[in-house]
PDB file of C-alpha atoms in Angstrom:
ATOM      1  CA  MET A   1     141.982 164.069  30.718  1.00 56.00           C
ATOM      2  CA  ALA A   2     138.228 162.833  29.936  1.00 67.00           C
ATOM      3  CA  GLY A   3     139.409 159.799  28.503  1.00 70.00           C
ATOM      4  CA  LEU A   4     141.184 159.349  32.117  1.00 67.00           C
ATOM      5  CA  ASP A   5     138.141 160.698  33.992  1.00 67.00           C
ATOM      6  CA  LYS A   6     136.052 157.996  31.658  1.00 73.00           C
ATOM      7  CA  ILE A   7     138.704 155.038  32.820  1.00 72.00           C
ATOM      8  CA  LEU A   8     138.818 156.364  36.768  1.00 64.00           C
ATOM      9  CA  SER A   9     134.723 156.310  36.272  1.00 72.00           C
ATOM     10  CA  GLN A  10     134.493 153.197  35.447  1.00 73.00           C
ATOM     11  CA  ILE A  11     137.005 151.515  37.956  1.00 70.00           C
ATOM     12  CA  THR A  12     134.688 153.231  40.030  1.00 69.00           C
ATOM     13  CA  ALA A  13     131.988 151.852  38.422  1.00 69.00           C
ATOM     14  CA  GLU A  14     133.449 148.640  38.647  1.00 69.00           C
ATOM     15  CA  SER A  15     134.853 148.804  41.913  1.00 66.00           C
ATOM     16  CA  ASP A  16     131.192 150.053  43.330  1.00 67.00           C
ATOM     17  CA  ALA A  17     129.579 147.290  41.670  1.00 69.00           C
ATOM     18  CA  ALA A  18     132.331 144.876  42.956  1.00 64.00           C
ATOM     19  CA  ILE A  19     131.901 146.276  46.870  1.00 71.00           C
ATOM     20  CA  ASN A  20     127.736 145.901  46.165  1.00 72.00           C
ATOM     21  CA  GLU A  21     128.599 142.695  45.050  1.00 74.00           C
ATOM     22  CA  ILE A  22     130.826 141.681  48.217  1.00 72.00           C
ATOM     23  CA  LEU A  23     128.376 143.940  50.450  1.00 68.00           C
ATOM     24  CA  SER A  24     125.026 141.678  49.003  1.00 76.00           C
ATOM     25  CA  LYS A  25     127.130 138.493  49.346  1.00 78.00           C
ATOM     26  CA  ALA A  26     128.530 139.768  52.473  1.00 67.00           C
ATOM     27  CA  GLU A  27     124.663 140.093  53.682  1.00 75.00           C
ATOM     28  CA  LYS A  28     123.466 136.929  52.624  1.00 79.00           C
ATOM     29  CA  GLU A  29     126.106 135.044  54.590  1.00 75.00           C
ATOM     30  CA  ALA A  30     125.187 137.058  57.218  1.00 67.00           C
ATOM     31  CA  ALA A  31     121.533 136.682  56.418  1.00 76.00           C
ATOM     32  CA  ASP A  32     121.842 132.852  56.341  1.00 78.00           C
ATOM     33  CA  ILE A  33     124.273 132.508  59.294  1.00 77.00           C
ATOM     34  CA  LYS A  34     121.279 134.233  61.507  1.00 79.00           C
ATOM     35  CA  ALA A  35     118.565 132.109  60.138  1.00 80.00           C
ATOM     36  CA  GLN A  36     120.786 128.785  61.294  1.00 83.00           C
ATOM     37  CA  ALA A  37     121.610 130.450  64.444  1.00 71.00           C
ATOM     38  CA  GLU A  38     118.260 131.406  65.227  1.00 79.00           C
ATOM     39  CA  LYS A  39     117.107 127.524  63.734  1.00 82.00           C
ATOM     40  CA  GLU A  40     119.843 126.204  65.902  1.00 81.00           C
ATOM     41  CA  ALA A  41     118.750 128.278  69.212  1.00 72.00           C
ATOM     42  CA  ASN A  42     115.044 127.772  68.420  1.00 81.00           C
ATOM     43  CA  GLU A  43     115.837 123.822  68.629  1.00 82.00           C
ATOM     44  CA  ALA A  44     118.051 124.005  71.259  1.00 75.00           C
ATOM     45  CA  VAL A  45     115.281 126.031  73.351  1.00 77.00           C
ATOM     46  CA  GLU A  46     112.751 123.544  72.077  1.00 85.00           C
ATOM     47  CA  LYS A  47     115.112 120.371  73.563  1.00 84.00           C
ATOM     48  CA  ILE A  48     115.675 122.177  76.959  1.00 81.00           C
ATOM     49  CA  ASN A  49     111.651 122.724  77.148  1.00 80.00           C
ATOM     50  CA  ARG A  50     111.637 119.117  76.292  1.00 84.00           C
ATOM     51  CA  GLU A  51     114.162 117.837  78.625  1.00 81.00           C
ATOM     52  CA  SER A  52     112.515 120.183  81.583  1.00 78.00           C
ATOM     53  CA  ALA A  53     109.694 119.060  80.824  1.00 80.00           C
ATOM     54  CA  SER A  54     110.493 115.730  80.842  1.00 82.00           C
ATOM     55  CA  ARG A  55     112.149 115.980  84.556  1.00 84.00           C
ATOM     56  CA  LEU A  56     109.983 118.074  85.954  1.00 80.00           C
ATOM     57  CA  SER A  57     107.164 115.297  84.616  1.00 82.00           C
ATOM     58  CA  ASP A  58     109.957 112.876  86.158  1.00 81.00           C
ATOM     59  CA  GLN A  59     110.099 114.714  89.206  1.00 84.00           C
ATOM     60  CA  LYS A  60     106.581 115.065  90.254  1.00 83.00           C
ATOM     61  CA  SER A  61     105.973 111.381  89.200  1.00 84.00           C
ATOM     62  CA  ARG A  62     108.429 111.104  91.827  1.00 86.00           C
ATOM     63  CA  ALA A  63     106.948 113.157  94.611  1.00 83.00           C
ATOM     64  CA  GLU A  64     103.605 112.279  93.857  1.00 82.00           C
ATOM     65  CA  SER A  65     104.850 108.668  94.349  1.00 84.00           C
ATOM     66  CA  ALA A  66     106.551 109.334  97.349  1.00 83.00           C
ATOM     67  CA  ALA A  67     103.749 111.512  98.820  1.00 81.00           C
ATOM     68  CA  ALA A  68     101.519 108.133  98.134  1.00 82.00           C
ATOM     69  CA  LEU A  69     103.991 105.726  99.818  1.00 84.00           C
ATOM     70  CA  ALA A  70     103.892 108.691 103.077  1.00 82.00           C
ATOM     71  CA  LYS A  71     100.223 108.247 103.244  1.00 82.00           C
ATOM     72  CA  ARG A  72      99.593 104.685 102.912  1.00 81.00           C
ATOM     73  CA  GLN A  73     102.629 104.775 105.220  1.00 84.00           C
ATOM     74  CA  MET A  74     100.754 106.369 107.678  1.00 83.00           C
ATOM     75  CA  LEU A  75      97.365 105.035 107.181  1.00 77.00           C
ATOM     76  CA  LEU A  76      98.750 101.613 108.167  1.00 76.00           C
ATOM     77  CA  GLY A  77     100.442 103.144 111.444  1.00 79.00           C
ATOM     78  CA  GLU A  78      97.261 104.707 112.211  1.00 77.00           C
ATOM     79  CA  LYS A  79      94.952 101.288 111.248  1.00 76.00           C
ATOM     80  CA  GLN A  80      97.978  98.940 113.274  1.00 78.00           C
ATOM     81  CA  LYS A  81      98.066 101.468 116.549  1.00 81.00           C
ATOM     82  CA  LEU A  82      93.922 101.682 116.398  1.00 77.00           C
ATOM     83  CA  ILE A  83      94.017  97.675 116.331  1.00 73.00           C
ATOM     84  CA  GLY A  84      96.664  97.575 119.036  1.00 77.00           C
ATOM     85  CA  GLU A  85      94.292  99.662 121.052  1.00 82.00           C
ATOM     86  CA  VAL A  86      90.904  97.140 120.440  1.00 77.00           C
ATOM     87  CA  ILE A  87      92.952  94.697 121.169  1.00 75.00           C
ATOM     88  CA  ASP A  88      94.552  96.332 124.097  1.00 82.00           C
ATOM     89  CA  LYS A  89      90.826  97.078 125.332  1.00 85.00           C
ATOM     90  CA  ALA A  90      89.323  94.030 124.765  1.00 79.00           C
ATOM     91  CA  LYS A  91      91.990  92.056 127.247  1.00 85.00           C
ATOM     92  CA  GLU A  92      91.281  95.295 129.641  1.00 89.00           C
ATOM     93  CA  SER A  93      87.780  94.220 128.969  1.00 85.00           C
ATOM     94  CA  LEU A  94      88.126  90.804 129.873  1.00 85.00           C
ATOM     95  CA  LEU A  95      90.323  91.553 133.024  1.00 87.00           C
ATOM     96  CA  ASN A  96      87.419  93.584 134.365  1.00 90.00           C
ATOM     97  CA  LEU A  97      84.371  91.124 133.738  1.00 89.00           C
ATOM     98  CA  SER A  98      82.181  90.599 137.056  1.00 92.00           C
ATOM     99  CA  ASP A  99      83.720  87.586 139.095  1.00 92.00           C
ATOM    100  CA  LYS A 100      81.050  85.493 137.820  1.00 93.00           C
ATOM    101  CA  GLU A 101      81.975  85.785 134.181  1.00 94.00           C
ATOM    102  CA  TYR A 102      85.862  86.203 134.422  1.00 93.00           C
ATOM    103  CA  PHE A 103      85.420  82.274 136.475  1.00 95.00           C
ATOM    104  CA  ASP A 104      83.114  80.639 133.692  1.00 94.00           C
ATOM    105  CA  THR A 105      85.427  82.313 130.647  1.00 93.00           C
ATOM    106  CA  LEU A 106      88.153  80.187 132.659  1.00 95.00           C
ATOM    107  CA  ILE A 107      86.291  77.383 132.578  1.00 95.00           C
ATOM    108  CA  LYS A 108      86.173  77.744 128.868  1.00 94.00           C
ATOM    109  CA  LEU A 109      89.308  77.948 128.668  1.00 94.00           C
ATOM    110  CA  VAL A 110      90.427  75.329 130.754  1.00 95.00           C
ATOM    111  CA  LYS A 111      88.328  72.988 128.500  1.00 94.00           C
ATOM    112  CA  ASN A 112      90.484  73.928 125.163  1.00 92.00           C
ATOM    113  CA  ASN A 113      93.985  73.767 126.906  1.00 92.00           C
ATOM    114  CA  ALA A 114      93.579  70.660 129.712  1.00 94.00           C
ATOM    115  CA  LEU A 115      95.842  67.935 128.649  1.00 94.00           C
ATOM    116  CA  PRO A 116      94.352  64.543 129.561  1.00 95.00           C
ATOM    117  CA  GLN A 117      97.066  64.094 132.266  1.00 95.00           C
ATOM    118  CA  ASP A 118      96.927  64.440 136.155  1.00 95.00           C
ATOM    119  CA  GLY A 119      97.807  68.004 136.712  1.00 95.00           C
ATOM    120  CA  GLU A 120      97.355  71.922 138.554  1.00 96.00           C
ATOM    121  CA  ILE A 121      96.178  74.693 137.541  1.00 96.00           C
ATOM    122  CA  ILE A 122      97.588  77.734 139.156  1.00 96.00           C
ATOM    123  CA  PHE A 123      96.624  81.675 138.979  1.00 95.00           C
ATOM    124  CA  ASN A 124      97.766  84.258 140.386  1.00 95.00           C
ATOM    125  CA  GLU A 125      97.493  85.640 143.571  1.00 95.00           C
ATOM    126  CA  LYS A 126      94.208  87.979 143.505  1.00 94.00           C
ATOM    127  CA  ASP A 127      92.370  85.708 141.568  1.00 95.00           C
ATOM    128  CA  LEU A 128      93.585  82.450 144.178  1.00 95.00           C
ATOM    129  CA  LYS A 129      92.074  84.792 147.057  1.00 94.00           C
ATOM    130  CA  ARG A 130      88.647  85.198 144.718  1.00 94.00           C
ATOM    131  CA  LEU A 131      87.709  81.761 143.403  1.00 95.00           C
ATOM    132  CA  PRO A 132      84.660  80.847 143.720  1.00 95.00           C
ATOM    133  CA  SER A 133      83.408  78.072 146.217  1.00 93.00           C
ATOM    134  CA  ASP A 134      82.146  75.884 143.566  1.00 94.00           C
ATOM    135  CA  PHE A 135      85.184  76.346 141.015  1.00 94.00           C
ATOM    136  CA  SER A 136      87.405  73.638 141.963  1.00 94.00           C
ATOM    137  CA  SER A 137      84.527  70.984 141.448  1.00 95.00           C
ATOM    138  CA  LYS A 138      83.684  72.935 138.098  1.00 95.00           C
ATOM    139  CA  VAL A 139      87.556  72.717 137.197  1.00 95.00           C
ATOM    140  CA  GLN A 140      87.896  68.976 137.926  1.00 95.00           C
ATOM    141  CA  ALA A 141      84.286  68.652 135.383  1.00 95.00           C
ATOM    142  CA  ALA A 142      86.109  70.403 132.475  1.00 94.00           C
ATOM    143  CA  ALA A 143      89.262  68.342 133.313  1.00 95.00           C
ATOM    144  CA  ALA A 144      87.435  64.873 133.524  1.00 94.00           C
ATOM    145  CA  GLU A 145      85.810  66.266 129.801  1.00 93.00           C
ATOM    146  CA  ARG A 146      89.242  65.940 128.606  1.00 92.00           C
ATOM    147  CA  LYS A 147      90.740  62.960 130.189  1.00 95.00           C
ATOM    148  CA  GLY A 148      92.723  63.979 133.048  1.00 93.00           C
ATOM    149  CA  THR A 149      92.288  65.695 136.516  1.00 94.00           C
ATOM    150  CA  LEU A 150      93.219  69.154 137.783  1.00 95.00           C
ATOM    151  CA  LYS A 151      93.615  70.432 141.226  1.00 95.00           C
ATOM    152  CA  VAL A 152      93.983  74.241 142.435  1.00 94.00           C
ATOM    153  CA  SER A 153      97.260  74.691 143.324  1.00 94.00           C
ATOM    154  CA  ASN A 154      97.786  77.230 146.552  1.00 94.00           C
ATOM    155  CA  GLU A 155     101.250  78.402 144.551  1.00 94.00           C
ATOM    156  CA  THR A 156     100.763  81.496 142.125  1.00 94.00           C
ATOM    157  CA  ARG A 157     102.862  83.463 139.216  1.00 95.00           C
ATOM    158  CA  PRO A 158     102.954  87.011 138.066  1.00 96.00           C
ATOM    159  CA  ILE A 159     100.694  86.476 135.419  1.00 94.00           C
ATOM    160  CA  ASP A 160      98.063  89.174 134.845  1.00 92.00           C
ATOM    161  CA  GLY A 161      95.011  87.339 134.808  1.00 94.00           C
ATOM    162  CA  GLY A 162      94.325  83.573 133.399  1.00 94.00           C
ATOM    163  CA  PHE A 163      95.919  80.599 134.411  1.00 96.00           C
ATOM    164  CA  VAL A 164      99.214  78.523 134.408  1.00 96.00           C
ATOM    165  CA  LEU A 165      98.721  74.749 133.841  1.00 96.00           C
ATOM    166  CA  ALA A 166     101.166  72.178 135.309  1.00 96.00           C
ATOM    167  CA  TYR A 167     101.657  68.693 134.200  1.00 95.00           C
ATOM    168  CA  ASN A 168     104.867  66.900 135.407  1.00 92.00           C
ATOM    169  CA  GLY A 169     107.173  70.342 136.078  1.00 89.00           C
ATOM    170  CA  ILE A 170     106.030  71.249 132.259  1.00 94.00           C
ATOM    171  CA  GLU A 171     103.719  74.161 132.671  1.00 93.00           C
ATOM    172  CA  GLU A 172     101.903  75.154 129.580  1.00 94.00           C
ATOM    173  CA  ASN A 173     100.823  79.611 130.370  1.00 94.00           C
ATOM    174  CA  CYS A 174      97.362  80.533 129.631  1.00 93.00           C
ATOM    175  CA  SER A 175      97.626  83.320 131.316  1.00 93.00           C
ATOM    176  CA  ILE A 176      95.169  86.637 129.458  1.00 91.00           C
ATOM    177  CA  SER A 177      98.480  88.396 128.216  1.00 89.00           C
ATOM    178  CA  ALA A 178      99.860  85.072 126.782  1.00 89.00           C
ATOM    179  CA  LEU A 179      96.504  83.522 124.918  1.00 86.00           C
ATOM    180  CA  PHE A 180      96.350  87.377 123.376  1.00 81.00           C
ATOM    181  CA  GLU A 181     100.048  87.571 122.097  1.00 83.00           C
ATOM    182  CA  THR A 182      99.855  84.203 120.675  1.00 82.00           C
ATOM    183  CA  ASN A 183      96.563  85.027 118.885  1.00 75.00           C
ATOM    184  CA  VAL A 184      97.551  88.429 117.826  1.00 72.00           C
ATOM    185  CA  GLU A 185      97.454  87.977 114.357  1.00 77.00           C
ATOM    186  CA  GLU A 186      94.386  86.261 113.814  1.00 75.00           C
ATOM    187  CA  LEU A 187      92.764  88.885 116.387  1.00 65.00           C
ATOM    188  CA  GLN A 188      94.456  91.793 114.153  1.00 71.00           C
ATOM    189  CA  ASP A 189      92.841  90.188 110.955  1.00 74.00           C
ATOM    190  CA  LYS A 190      89.778  90.092 112.535  1.00 71.00           C
ATOM    191  CA  ILE A 191      89.730  93.522 113.939  1.00 69.00           C
ATOM    192  CA  GLN A 192      91.102  94.930 110.446  1.00 70.00           C
ATOM    193  CA  THR A 193      88.308  93.016 108.766  1.00 74.00           C
ATOM    194  CA  LEU A 194      85.441  94.554 111.291  1.00 68.00           C
ATOM    195  CA  LEU A 195      87.309  98.221 111.089  1.00 65.00           C
ATOM    196  CA  PHE A 196      88.485  98.323 107.800  1.00 66.00           C
ATOM    197  CA  LYS A 197      85.288  96.837 105.457  1.00 68.00           C
ATOM    198  CA  GLN A 198      86.200  98.132 101.909  1.00 55.00           C
TER     199      GLN A 198
END
């Protein structure tokens, strides 16, 4: 029986060795798989972090661009509003000049706009009633400088101020509003330069 015990002992030892070798190999493979899985997980985390950082950077950049654009648009809107207010106040100031200053300004406008033809100058009802006594002669002198004649008409036009020049049925609107509208871009540029020097 001692021989049998020896054989059993040898089989047990061999099977224990085989089992230990299989367990050792399995543990090594498990450690390798775990290490590979950790490596892949770390690489995946790094990739996700890089992609997230890139997306966050892109979103931040887009948000900053959108905010800057909104700010520029608001600033431009406020500038346009302010320029419009300045133009409206300038027009109002012109219409509210003293009679002497107002009609002296109209004579300058006649000198700039009269044609070398015979025509009429037409006012709104308010201005026609308050024309200075020497205004007609001043208009004639201004028109003569341009090689034409202008007669003050008894007709009126629904304009805010200024006048309308009529030559052979063709009218040129020299009302205050029309003059401002015609020169609005030039006025805006000048006001922009004065108010927002950079």
